[in-house]
mmCIF file of C-alpha atoms and ligand atoms in Angstrom:
data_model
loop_
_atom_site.group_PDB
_atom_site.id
_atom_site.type_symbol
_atom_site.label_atom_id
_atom_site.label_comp_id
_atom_site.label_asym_id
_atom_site.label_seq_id
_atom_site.Cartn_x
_atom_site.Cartn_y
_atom_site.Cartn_z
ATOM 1 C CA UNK A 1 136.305 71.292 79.856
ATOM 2 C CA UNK A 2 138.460 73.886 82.006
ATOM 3 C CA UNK A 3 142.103 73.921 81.722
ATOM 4 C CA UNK A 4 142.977 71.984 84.744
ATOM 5 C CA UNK A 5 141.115 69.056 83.775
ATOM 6 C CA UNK A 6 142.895 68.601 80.384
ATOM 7 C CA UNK A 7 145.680 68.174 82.030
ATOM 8 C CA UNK A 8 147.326 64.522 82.319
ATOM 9 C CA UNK A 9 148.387 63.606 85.850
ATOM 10 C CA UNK A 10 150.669 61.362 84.600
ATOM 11 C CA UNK A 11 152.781 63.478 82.629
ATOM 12 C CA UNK A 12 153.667 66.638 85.127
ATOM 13 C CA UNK A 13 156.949 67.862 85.367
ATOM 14 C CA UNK A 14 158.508 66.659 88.447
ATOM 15 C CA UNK A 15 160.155 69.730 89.195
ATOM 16 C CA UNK A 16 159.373 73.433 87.846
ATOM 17 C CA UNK A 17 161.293 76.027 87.988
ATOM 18 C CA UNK A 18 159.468 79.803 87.854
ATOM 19 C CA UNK A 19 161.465 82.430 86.705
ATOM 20 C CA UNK A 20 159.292 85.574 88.716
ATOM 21 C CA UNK A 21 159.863 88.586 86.250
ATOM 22 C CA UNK A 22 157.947 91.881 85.206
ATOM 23 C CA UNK A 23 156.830 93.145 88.514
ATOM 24 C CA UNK A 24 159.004 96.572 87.654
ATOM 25 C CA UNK A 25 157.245 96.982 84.509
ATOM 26 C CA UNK A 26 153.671 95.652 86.402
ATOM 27 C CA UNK A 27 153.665 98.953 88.496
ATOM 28 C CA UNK A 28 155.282 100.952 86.048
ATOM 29 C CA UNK A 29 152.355 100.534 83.255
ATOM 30 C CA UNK A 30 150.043 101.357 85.638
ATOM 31 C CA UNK A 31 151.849 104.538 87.108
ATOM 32 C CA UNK A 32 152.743 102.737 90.555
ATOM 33 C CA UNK A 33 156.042 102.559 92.420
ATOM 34 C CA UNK A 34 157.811 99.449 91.495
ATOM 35 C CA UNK A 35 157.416 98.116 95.205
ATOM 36 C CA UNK A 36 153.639 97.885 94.549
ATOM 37 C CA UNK A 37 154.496 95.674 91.501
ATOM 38 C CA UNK A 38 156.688 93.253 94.287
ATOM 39 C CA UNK A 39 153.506 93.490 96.393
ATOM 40 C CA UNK A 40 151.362 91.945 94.236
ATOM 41 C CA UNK A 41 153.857 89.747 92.673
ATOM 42 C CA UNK A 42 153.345 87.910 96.037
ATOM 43 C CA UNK A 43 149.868 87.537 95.781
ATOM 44 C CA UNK A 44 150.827 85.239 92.248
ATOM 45 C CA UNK A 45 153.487 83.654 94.546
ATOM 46 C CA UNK A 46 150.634 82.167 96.773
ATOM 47 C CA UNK A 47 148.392 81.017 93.741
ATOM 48 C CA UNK A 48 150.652 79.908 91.515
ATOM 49 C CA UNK A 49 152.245 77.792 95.558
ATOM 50 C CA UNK A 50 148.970 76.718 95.628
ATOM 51 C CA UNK A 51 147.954 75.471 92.206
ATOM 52 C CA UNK A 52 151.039 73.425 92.153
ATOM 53 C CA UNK A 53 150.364 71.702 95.626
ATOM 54 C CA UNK A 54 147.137 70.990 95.120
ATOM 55 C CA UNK A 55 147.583 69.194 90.953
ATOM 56 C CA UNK A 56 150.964 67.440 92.814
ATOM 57 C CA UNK A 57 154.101 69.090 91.447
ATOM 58 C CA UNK A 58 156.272 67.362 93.904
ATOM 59 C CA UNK A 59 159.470 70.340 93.359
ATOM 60 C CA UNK A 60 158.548 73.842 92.838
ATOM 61 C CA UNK A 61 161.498 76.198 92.742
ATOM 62 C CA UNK A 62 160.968 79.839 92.360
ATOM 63 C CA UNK A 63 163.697 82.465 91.696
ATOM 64 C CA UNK A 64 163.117 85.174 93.925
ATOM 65 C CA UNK A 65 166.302 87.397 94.100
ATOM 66 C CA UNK A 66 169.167 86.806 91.853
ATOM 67 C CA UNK A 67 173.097 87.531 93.298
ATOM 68 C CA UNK A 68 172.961 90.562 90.986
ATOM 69 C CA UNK A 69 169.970 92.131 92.131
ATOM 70 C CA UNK A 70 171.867 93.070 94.727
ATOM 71 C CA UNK A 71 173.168 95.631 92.324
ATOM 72 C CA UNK A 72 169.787 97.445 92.415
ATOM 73 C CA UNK A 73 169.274 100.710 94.172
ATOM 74 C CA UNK A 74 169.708 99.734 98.237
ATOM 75 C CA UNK A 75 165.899 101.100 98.689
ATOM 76 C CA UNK A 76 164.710 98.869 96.035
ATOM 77 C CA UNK A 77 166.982 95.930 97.750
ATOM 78 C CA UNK A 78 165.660 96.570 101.234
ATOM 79 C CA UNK A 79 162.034 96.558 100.302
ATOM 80 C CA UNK A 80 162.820 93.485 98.900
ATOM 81 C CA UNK A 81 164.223 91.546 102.271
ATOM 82 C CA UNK A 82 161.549 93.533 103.991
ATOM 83 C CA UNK A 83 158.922 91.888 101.844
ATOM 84 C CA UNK A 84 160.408 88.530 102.491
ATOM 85 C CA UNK A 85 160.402 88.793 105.823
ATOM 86 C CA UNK A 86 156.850 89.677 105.678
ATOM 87 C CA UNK A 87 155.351 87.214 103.234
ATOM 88 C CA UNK A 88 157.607 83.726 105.285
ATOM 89 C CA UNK A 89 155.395 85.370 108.137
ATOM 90 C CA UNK A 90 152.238 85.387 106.638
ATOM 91 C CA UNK A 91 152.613 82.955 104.208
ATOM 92 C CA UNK A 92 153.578 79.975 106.841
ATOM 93 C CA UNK A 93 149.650 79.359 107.385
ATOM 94 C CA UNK A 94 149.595 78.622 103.488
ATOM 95 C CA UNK A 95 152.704 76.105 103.704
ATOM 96 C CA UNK A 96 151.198 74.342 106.963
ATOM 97 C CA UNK A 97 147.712 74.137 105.326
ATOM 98 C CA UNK A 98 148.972 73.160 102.151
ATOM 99 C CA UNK A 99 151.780 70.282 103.410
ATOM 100 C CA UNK A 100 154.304 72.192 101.509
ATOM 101 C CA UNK A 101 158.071 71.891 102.738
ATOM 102 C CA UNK A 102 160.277 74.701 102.302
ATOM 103 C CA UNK A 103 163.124 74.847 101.089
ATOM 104 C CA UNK A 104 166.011 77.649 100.073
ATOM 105 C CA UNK A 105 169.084 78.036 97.588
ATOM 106 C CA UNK A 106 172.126 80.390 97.157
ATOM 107 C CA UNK A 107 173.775 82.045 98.766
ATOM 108 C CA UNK A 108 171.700 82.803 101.648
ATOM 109 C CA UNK A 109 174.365 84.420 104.505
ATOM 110 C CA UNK A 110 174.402 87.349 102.338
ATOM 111 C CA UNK A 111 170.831 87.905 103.468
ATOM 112 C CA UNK A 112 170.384 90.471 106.045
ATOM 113 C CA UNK A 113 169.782 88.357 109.606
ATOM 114 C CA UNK A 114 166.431 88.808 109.836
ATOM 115 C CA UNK A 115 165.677 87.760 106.533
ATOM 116 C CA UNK A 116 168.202 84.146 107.273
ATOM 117 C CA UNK A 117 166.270 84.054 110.799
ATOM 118 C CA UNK A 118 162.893 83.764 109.408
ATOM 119 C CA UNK A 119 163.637 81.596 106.794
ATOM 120 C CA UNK A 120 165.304 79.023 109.137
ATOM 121 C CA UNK A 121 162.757 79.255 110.878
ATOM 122 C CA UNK A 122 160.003 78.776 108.032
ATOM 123 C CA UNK A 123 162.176 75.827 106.969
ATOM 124 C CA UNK A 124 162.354 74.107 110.202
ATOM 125 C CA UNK A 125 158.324 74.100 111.070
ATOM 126 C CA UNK A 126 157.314 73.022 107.400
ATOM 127 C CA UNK A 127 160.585 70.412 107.660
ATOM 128 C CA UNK A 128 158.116 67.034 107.872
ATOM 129 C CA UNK A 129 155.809 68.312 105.143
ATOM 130 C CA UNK A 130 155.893 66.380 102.185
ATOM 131 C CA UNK A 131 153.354 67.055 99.509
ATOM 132 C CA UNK A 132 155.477 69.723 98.094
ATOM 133 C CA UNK A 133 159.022 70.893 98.267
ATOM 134 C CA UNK A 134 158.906 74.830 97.570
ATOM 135 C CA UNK A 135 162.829 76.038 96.542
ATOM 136 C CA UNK A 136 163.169 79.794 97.121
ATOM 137 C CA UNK A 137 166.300 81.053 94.991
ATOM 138 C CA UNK A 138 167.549 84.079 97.367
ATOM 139 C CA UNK A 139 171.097 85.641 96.521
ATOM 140 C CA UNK A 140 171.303 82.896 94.186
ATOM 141 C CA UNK A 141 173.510 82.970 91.020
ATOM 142 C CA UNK A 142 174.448 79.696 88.922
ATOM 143 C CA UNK A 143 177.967 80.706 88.094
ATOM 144 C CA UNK A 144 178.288 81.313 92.508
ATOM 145 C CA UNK A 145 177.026 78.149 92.964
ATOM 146 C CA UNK A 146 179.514 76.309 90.405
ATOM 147 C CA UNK A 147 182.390 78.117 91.767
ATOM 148 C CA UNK A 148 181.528 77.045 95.586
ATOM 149 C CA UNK A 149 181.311 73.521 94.139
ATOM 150 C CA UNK A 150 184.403 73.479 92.503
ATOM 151 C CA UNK A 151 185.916 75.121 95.730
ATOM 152 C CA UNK A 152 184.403 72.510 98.009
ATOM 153 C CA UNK A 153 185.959 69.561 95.203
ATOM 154 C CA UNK A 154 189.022 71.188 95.154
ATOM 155 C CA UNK A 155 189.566 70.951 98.808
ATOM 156 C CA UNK A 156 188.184 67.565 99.024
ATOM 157 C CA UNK A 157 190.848 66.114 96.436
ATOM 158 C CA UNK A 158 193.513 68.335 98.072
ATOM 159 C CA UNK A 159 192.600 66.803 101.668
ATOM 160 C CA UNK A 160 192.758 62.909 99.599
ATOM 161 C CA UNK A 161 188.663 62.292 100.246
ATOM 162 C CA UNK A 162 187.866 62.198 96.684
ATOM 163 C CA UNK A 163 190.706 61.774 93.425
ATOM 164 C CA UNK A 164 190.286 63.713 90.427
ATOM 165 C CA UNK A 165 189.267 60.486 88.579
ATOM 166 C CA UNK A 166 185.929 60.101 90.866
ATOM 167 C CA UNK A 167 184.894 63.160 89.756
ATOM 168 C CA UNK A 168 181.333 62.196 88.466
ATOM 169 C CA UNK A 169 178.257 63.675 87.384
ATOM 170 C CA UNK A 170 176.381 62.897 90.697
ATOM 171 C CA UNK A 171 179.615 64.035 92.699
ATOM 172 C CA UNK A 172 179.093 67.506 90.983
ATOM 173 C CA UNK A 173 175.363 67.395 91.966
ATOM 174 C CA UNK A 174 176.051 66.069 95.114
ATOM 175 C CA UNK A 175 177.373 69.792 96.150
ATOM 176 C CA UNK A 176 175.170 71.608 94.325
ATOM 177 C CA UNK A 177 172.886 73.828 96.031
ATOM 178 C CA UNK A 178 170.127 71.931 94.690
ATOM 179 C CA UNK A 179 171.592 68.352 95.810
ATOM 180 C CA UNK A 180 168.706 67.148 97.322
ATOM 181 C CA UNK A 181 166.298 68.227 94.138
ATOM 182 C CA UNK A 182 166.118 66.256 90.818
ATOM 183 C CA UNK A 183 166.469 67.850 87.553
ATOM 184 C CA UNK A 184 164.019 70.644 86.248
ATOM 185 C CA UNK A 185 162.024 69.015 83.985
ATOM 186 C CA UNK A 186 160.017 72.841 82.836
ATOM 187 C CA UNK A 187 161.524 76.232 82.720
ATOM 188 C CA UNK A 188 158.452 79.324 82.891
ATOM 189 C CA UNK A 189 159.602 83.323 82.278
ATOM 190 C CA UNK A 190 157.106 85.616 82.387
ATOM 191 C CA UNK A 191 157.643 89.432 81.644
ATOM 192 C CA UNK A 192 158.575 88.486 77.601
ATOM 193 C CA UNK A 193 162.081 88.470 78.430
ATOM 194 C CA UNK A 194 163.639 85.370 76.794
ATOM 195 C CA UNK A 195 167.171 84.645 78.994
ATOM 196 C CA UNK A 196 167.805 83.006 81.524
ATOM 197 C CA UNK A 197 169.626 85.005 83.748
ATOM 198 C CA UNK A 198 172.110 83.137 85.956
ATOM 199 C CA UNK A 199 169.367 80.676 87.227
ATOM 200 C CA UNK A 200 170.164 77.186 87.539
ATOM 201 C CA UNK A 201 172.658 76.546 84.445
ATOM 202 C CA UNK A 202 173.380 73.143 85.258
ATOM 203 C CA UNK A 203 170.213 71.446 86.243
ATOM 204 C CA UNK A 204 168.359 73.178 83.733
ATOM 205 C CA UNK A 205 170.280 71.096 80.860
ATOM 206 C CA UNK A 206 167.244 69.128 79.441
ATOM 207 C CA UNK A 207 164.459 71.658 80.809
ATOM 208 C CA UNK A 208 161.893 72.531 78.617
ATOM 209 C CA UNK A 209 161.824 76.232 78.223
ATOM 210 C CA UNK A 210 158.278 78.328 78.077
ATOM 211 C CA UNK A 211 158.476 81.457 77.842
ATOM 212 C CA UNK A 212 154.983 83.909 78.346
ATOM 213 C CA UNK A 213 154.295 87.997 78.047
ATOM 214 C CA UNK A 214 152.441 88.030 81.306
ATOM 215 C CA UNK A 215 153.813 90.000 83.851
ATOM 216 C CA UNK A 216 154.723 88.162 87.028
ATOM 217 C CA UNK A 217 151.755 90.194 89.155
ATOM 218 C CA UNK A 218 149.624 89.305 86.716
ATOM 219 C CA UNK A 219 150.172 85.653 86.714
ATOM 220 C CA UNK A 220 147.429 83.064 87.364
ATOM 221 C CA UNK A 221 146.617 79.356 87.637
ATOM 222 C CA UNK A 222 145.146 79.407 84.284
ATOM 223 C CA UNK A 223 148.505 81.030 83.288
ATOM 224 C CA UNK A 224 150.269 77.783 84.822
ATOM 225 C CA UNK A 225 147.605 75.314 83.065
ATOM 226 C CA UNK A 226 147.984 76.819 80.024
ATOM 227 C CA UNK A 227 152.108 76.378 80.444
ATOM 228 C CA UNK A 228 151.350 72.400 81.682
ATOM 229 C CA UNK A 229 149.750 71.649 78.854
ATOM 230 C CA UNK A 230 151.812 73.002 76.625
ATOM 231 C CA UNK A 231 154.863 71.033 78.051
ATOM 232 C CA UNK A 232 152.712 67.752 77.662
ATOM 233 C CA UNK A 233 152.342 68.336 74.063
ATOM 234 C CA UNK A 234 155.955 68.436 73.681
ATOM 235 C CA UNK A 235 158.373 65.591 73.370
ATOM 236 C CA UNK A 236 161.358 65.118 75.114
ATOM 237 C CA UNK A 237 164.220 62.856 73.562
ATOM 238 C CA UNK A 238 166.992 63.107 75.793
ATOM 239 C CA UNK A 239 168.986 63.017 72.234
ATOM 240 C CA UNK A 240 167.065 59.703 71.493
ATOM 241 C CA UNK A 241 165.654 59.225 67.614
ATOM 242 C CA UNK A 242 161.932 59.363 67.357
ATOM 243 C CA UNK A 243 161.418 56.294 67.205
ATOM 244 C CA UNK A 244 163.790 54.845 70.053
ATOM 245 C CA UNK A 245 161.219 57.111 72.367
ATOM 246 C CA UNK A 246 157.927 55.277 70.769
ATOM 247 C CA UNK A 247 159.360 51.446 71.438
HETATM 248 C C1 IPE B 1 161.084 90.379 89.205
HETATM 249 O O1 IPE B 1 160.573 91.570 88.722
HETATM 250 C C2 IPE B 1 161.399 90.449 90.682
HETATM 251 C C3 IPE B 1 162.836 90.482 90.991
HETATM 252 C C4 IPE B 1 163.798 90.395 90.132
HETATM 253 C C5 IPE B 1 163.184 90.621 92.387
HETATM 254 P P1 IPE B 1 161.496 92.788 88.295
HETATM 255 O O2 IPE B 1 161.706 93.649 89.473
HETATM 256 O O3 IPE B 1 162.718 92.299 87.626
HETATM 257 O O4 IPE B 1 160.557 93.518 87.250
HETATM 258 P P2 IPE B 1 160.984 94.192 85.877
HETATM 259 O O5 IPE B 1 161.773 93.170 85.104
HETATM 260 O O6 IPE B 1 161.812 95.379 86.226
HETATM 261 O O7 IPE B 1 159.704 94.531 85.224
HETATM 262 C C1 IPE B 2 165.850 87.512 87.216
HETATM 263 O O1 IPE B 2 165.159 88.663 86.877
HETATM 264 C C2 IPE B 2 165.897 87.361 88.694
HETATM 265 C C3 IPE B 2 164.630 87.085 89.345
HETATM 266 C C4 IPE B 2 163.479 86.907 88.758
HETATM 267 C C5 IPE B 2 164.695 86.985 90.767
HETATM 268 P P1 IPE B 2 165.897 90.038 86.556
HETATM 269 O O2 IPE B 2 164.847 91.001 86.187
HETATM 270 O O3 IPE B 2 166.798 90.403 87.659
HETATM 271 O O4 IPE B 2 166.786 89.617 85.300
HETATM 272 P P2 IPE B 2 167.352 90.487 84.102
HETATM 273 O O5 IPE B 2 168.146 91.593 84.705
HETATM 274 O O6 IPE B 2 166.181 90.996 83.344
HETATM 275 O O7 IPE B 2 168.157 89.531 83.299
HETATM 276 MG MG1 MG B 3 163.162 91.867 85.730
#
């Protein structure tokens, strides 16, 4: 039996979160410029966008460009929005085929216009799709994203809309970025590293982590089956006993 067919329907994560790393180190093991490596880290993108529409992930969210990679050399940066720009154009065809929505996080007018433009623009033809909310993180940092929302709570108590005492759970996810997404049920970082670096702090409180060597170029569907069925073999308590989760 192939991967994908061991895989329970009934027990995917509802939302996974992809944490795209190693496409420096792709290129550099094989004596290519590090843009190559972002190149084909693309080509994953589309499987790995694929795989997930078609087995019914409902909430994919990949981190594409952290608020400190903009600390990387400016050429490195550039090729980076280029490449954006580039794959929303040629990657809309996959979205529309596929019934995939997109969707984007973070901090996104720090991206250059033509980057914002064509992902507005991505976002509002794929808005009615609904077999698949795709989350790009671009310019997105947790610790950003917690300070906007205590910004935005601060003003609402100082303004009398909310009082410190109604300050809930769901009123601190209500102004996340991710508001309209639930939880992330499994956490995937290629490249070896083990860190999380600045990507969804908050939401990822009862992920399951999964951590694999394989670069992010490198990065197939089998990859992703292999991670699936790893996360169904685990068990999630939620800080329930063993035997509270078995009644
Ligand atoms: C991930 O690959 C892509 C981005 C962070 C934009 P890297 O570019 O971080 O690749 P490594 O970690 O240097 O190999
Ligand atoms: C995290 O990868 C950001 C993205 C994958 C977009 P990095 O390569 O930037 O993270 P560090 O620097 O290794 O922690
Ligand atoms: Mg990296």
């Amino acid at each position: 039996m192939n991967l994908q067919d061991q895989i329970d329907k009934n027990k995917l994560p509802r939302h996974l979160a992809v944490i795209m790393d190693g496409n420096g180190r792709w290129a550099k093991q094989k004596g290519l410029y590090r843009s190559i490596g972002h190149e084909n880290g693309t080509k994953a993108v589309r499987e790995i966008v694929e795989a997930c529409a078609e087995i019914h992930i409902p909430f994919l969210t990949l981190y594409a460009f952290s608020t400190e990679n903009w600390n990387r050399p400016k050429l490195e940066v550039e090729l980076l929005m280029k490449l954006l720009v580039s794959s929303l154009k040629k990657e809309i065809k996959t979205l529309q085929k596929n019934n995939i929505k997109l969707n984007a996080i973070g901090n996104l007018d720090a991206l250059p216009k033509r980057a914002f433009t064509e992902l507005h623009d991505v976002m509002d033809q794929t808005k009615s799709n609904d077999r698949m909310t795709l989350t790009l993180a671009l310019s997105y940092g947790s610790r950003e994203e917690i300070t906007k929302t205590i910004k935005e709570i601060s003003h609402k108590v100082k303004n009398n809309l909310i009082s410190p005492g109604e300050i809930d759970e769901s009123v601190i996810n209500n102004h996340l970025y991710t508001q309209n997404l639930p939880d992330v049920d499994l956490l995937i970082r290629t490249s070896g590293e083990q860190r999380i670096s600045n990507f969804l702090l908050w939401q990822i409180a009862y992920a399951e982590l999964y951590f694999t060597e394989t670069l992010w170029p490198d990065y197939t569907k089998n990859h992703l089956f292999e991670a699936l069925l790893n996360y169904q073999n685990r068990e999630r308590r939620f800080g329930k006993t063993i035997e509270q989760i078995k009644q």
